């Protein structure tokens, strides 16, 4: 193989062969996914992830920061509790919607309870004190 500019041969060996290109078929109809209700993780009680498992869209740390910057406290409370892993709160909000009331009383997320059990497994005691405002 020769250099096209100078006409001199290359010092190293060069691989020569056919180049193949394949088209990836990404269709919008196959990408669309929505979830109103669906399965939850047995340990954390959070919605499963991914379209294949009929899961929800993850609301990540940076998205939380963005809503904090906008001051959307009630949206964050709803997303991170009753729409995630607050089982009791999810039940209460459903009952209030059936009764026609508009209340959101978030409870303790199941992921926090998992963390508390892990801390207790390390031999540390954890007590929660609720303070009335």
CSV table of C-alpha atoms in Angstrom, one decimal:
chain,number,residue,atom,x,y,z
A,1,UNK,CA,0.0,0.0,0.0
A,2,UNK,CA,1.3,3.4,-1.0
A,3,UNK,CA,0.8,6.9,0.5
A,4,UNK,CA,-1.5,8.8,-1.9
A,5,UNK,CA,0.3,12.1,-1.3
A,6,UNK,CA,3.9,11.2,-1.6
A,7,UNK,CA,3.8,7.9,-3.5
A,8,UNK,CA,6.1,6.2,-1.0
A,9,UNK,CA,5.1,2.8,0.5
A,10,UNK,CA,3.9,2.6,4.1
A,11,UNK,CA,6.3,1.2,6.7
A,12,UNK,CA,3.6,-0.8,8.4
A,13,UNK,CA,1.3,-3.5,7.1
A,14,UNK,CA,-2.2,-2.2,6.3
A,15,UNK,CA,-5.5,-4.2,6.5
A,16,UNK,CA,-7.4,-4.1,3.2
A,17,UNK,CA,-10.9,-5.5,2.7
A,18,UNK,CA,-14.5,-4.8,2.1
A,19,UNK,CA,-16.5,-2.4,4.4
A,20,UNK,CA,-20.0,-3.5,5.3
A,21,UNK,CA,-22.6,-1.1,6.7
A,22,UNK,CA,-25.9,-2.3,8.2
A,23,UNK,CA,-29.0,-0.1,8.8
A,24,UNK,CA,-30.4,0.0,12.3
A,25,UNK,CA,-34.2,-0.1,12.3
A,26,UNK,CA,-35.4,2.4,14.9
A,27,UNK,CA,-39.1,3.0,14.4
A,28,UNK,CA,-41.0,5.5,16.5
A,29,UNK,CA,-43.9,3.0,17.0
A,30,UNK,CA,-41.6,0.6,18.7
A,31,UNK,CA,-40.2,3.3,21.0
A,32,UNK,CA,-43.5,4.6,22.4
A,33,UNK,CA,-44.1,3.4,26.0
A,34,UNK,CA,-46.4,4.7,28.7
A,35,UNK,CA,-47.3,3.4,32.2
A,36,UNK,CA,-50.3,4.3,34.4
A,37,UNK,CA,-50.0,1.2,36.7
A,38,UNK,CA,-47.8,-1.8,36.6
A,39,UNK,CA,-45.5,-4.1,38.5
A,40,UNK,CA,-43.3,-2.9,41.4
A,41,UNK,CA,-40.1,-4.3,42.8
A,42,UNK,CA,-40.7,-6.6,45.8
A,43,UNK,CA,-37.8,-5.2,47.8
A,44,UNK,CA,-38.0,-1.5,47.3
A,45,UNK,CA,-41.6,-1.2,46.1
A,46,UNK,CA,-40.4,1.1,43.3
A,47,UNK,CA,-41.7,0.7,39.7
A,48,UNK,CA,-39.7,-1.7,37.6
A,49,UNK,CA,-37.6,-0.1,34.9
A,50,UNK,CA,-37.7,-0.7,31.1
A,51,UNK,CA,-40.3,-1.2,28.4
A,52,UNK,CA,-39.8,-4.9,28.3
A,53,UNK,CA,-40.9,-5.3,32.0
A,54,UNK,CA,-43.7,-2.7,31.6
A,55,UNK,CA,-41.8,-0.4,33.9
A,56,UNK,CA,-41.7,3.3,34.5
A,57,UNK,CA,-39.4,6.1,33.4
A,58,UNK,CA,-36.6,6.7,35.9
A,59,UNK,CA,-36.7,10.2,37.5
A,60,UNK,CA,-33.0,10.7,38.2
A,61,UNK,CA,-30.9,12.8,40.5
A,62,UNK,CA,-30.3,15.6,37.9
A,63,UNK,CA,-34.1,15.8,37.2
A,64,UNK,CA,-34.7,16.2,41.0
A,65,UNK,CA,-32.1,19.0,41.1
A,66,UNK,CA,-33.9,20.7,38.1
A,67,UNK,CA,-37.3,20.6,39.9
A,68,UNK,CA,-35.6,21.8,43.1
A,69,UNK,CA,-34.2,24.8,41.2
A,70,UNK,CA,-37.7,25.6,39.9
A,71,UNK,CA,-39.1,25.4,43.5
A,72,UNK,CA,-41.6,22.6,42.5
A,73,UNK,CA,-41.7,21.1,46.0
A,74,UNK,CA,-45.2,19.5,45.6
A,75,UNK,CA,-44.3,17.9,42.2
A,76,UNK,CA,-41.1,16.4,43.8
A,77,UNK,CA,-43.0,15.2,46.8
A,78,UNK,CA,-45.5,13.4,44.6
A,79,UNK,CA,-42.8,11.9,42.2
A,80,UNK,CA,-40.5,10.7,45.0
A,81,UNK,CA,-43.2,9.2,47.3
A,82,UNK,CA,-46.6,8.2,46.1
A,83,UNK,CA,-45.6,7.7,42.4
A,84,UNK,CA,-42.5,5.8,43.6
A,85,UNK,CA,-42.3,3.6,46.7
A,86,UNK,CA,-44.7,5.0,49.3
A,87,UNK,CA,-47.1,2.1,49.4
A,88,UNK,CA,-49.4,3.5,52.2
A,89,UNK,CA,-49.4,7.0,50.6
A,90,UNK,CA,-50.2,5.4,47.2
A,91,UNK,CA,-53.2,3.7,48.8
A,92,UNK,CA,-54.4,6.9,50.6
A,93,UNK,CA,-54.1,9.1,47.5
A,94,UNK,CA,-56.1,6.5,45.5
A,95,UNK,CA,-58.8,6.5,48.1
A,96,UNK,CA,-58.9,10.3,48.2
A,97,UNK,CA,-59.3,10.4,44.4
A,98,UNK,CA,-62.2,8.0,44.6
A,99,UNK,CA,-63.8,10.1,47.3
A,100,UNK,CA,-63.3,13.3,45.3
A,101,UNK,CA,-60.8,14.9,47.7
A,102,UNK,CA,-57.5,16.5,46.8
A,103,UNK,CA,-55.1,15.6,49.5
A,104,UNK,CA,-51.5,14.4,49.4
A,105,UNK,CA,-50.1,13.1,52.6
A,106,UNK,CA,-46.8,11.4,51.9
A,107,UNK,CA,-45.6,8.7,54.2
A,108,UNK,CA,-42.2,7.0,54.6
A,109,UNK,CA,-40.8,5.6,51.4
A,110,UNK,CA,-40.1,1.8,51.3
A,111,UNK,CA,-36.5,2.5,50.1
A,112,UNK,CA,-35.9,4.3,53.4
A,113,UNK,CA,-37.2,1.3,55.3
A,114,UNK,CA,-34.8,-0.9,53.4
A,115,UNK,CA,-32.0,1.4,54.3
A,116,UNK,CA,-33.1,1.3,58.0
A,117,UNK,CA,-33.1,-2.5,57.9
A,118,UNK,CA,-29.6,-2.5,56.5
A,119,UNK,CA,-28.4,-0.2,59.2
A,120,UNK,CA,-30.0,-2.4,61.8
A,121,UNK,CA,-28.2,-5.4,60.2
A,122,UNK,CA,-24.9,-3.6,60.9
A,123,UNK,CA,-25.8,-3.5,64.6
A,124,UNK,CA,-26.8,0.1,64.8
A,125,UNK,CA,-30.1,1.3,66.2
A,126,UNK,CA,-32.2,3.8,64.3
A,127,UNK,CA,-35.1,5.8,65.8
A,128,UNK,CA,-37.3,8.3,64.0
A,129,UNK,CA,-38.8,11.2,65.8
A,130,UNK,CA,-41.7,13.0,64.1
A,131,UNK,CA,-41.9,16.7,64.8
A,132,UNK,CA,-45.1,18.6,64.4
A,133,UNK,CA,-44.8,21.9,62.6
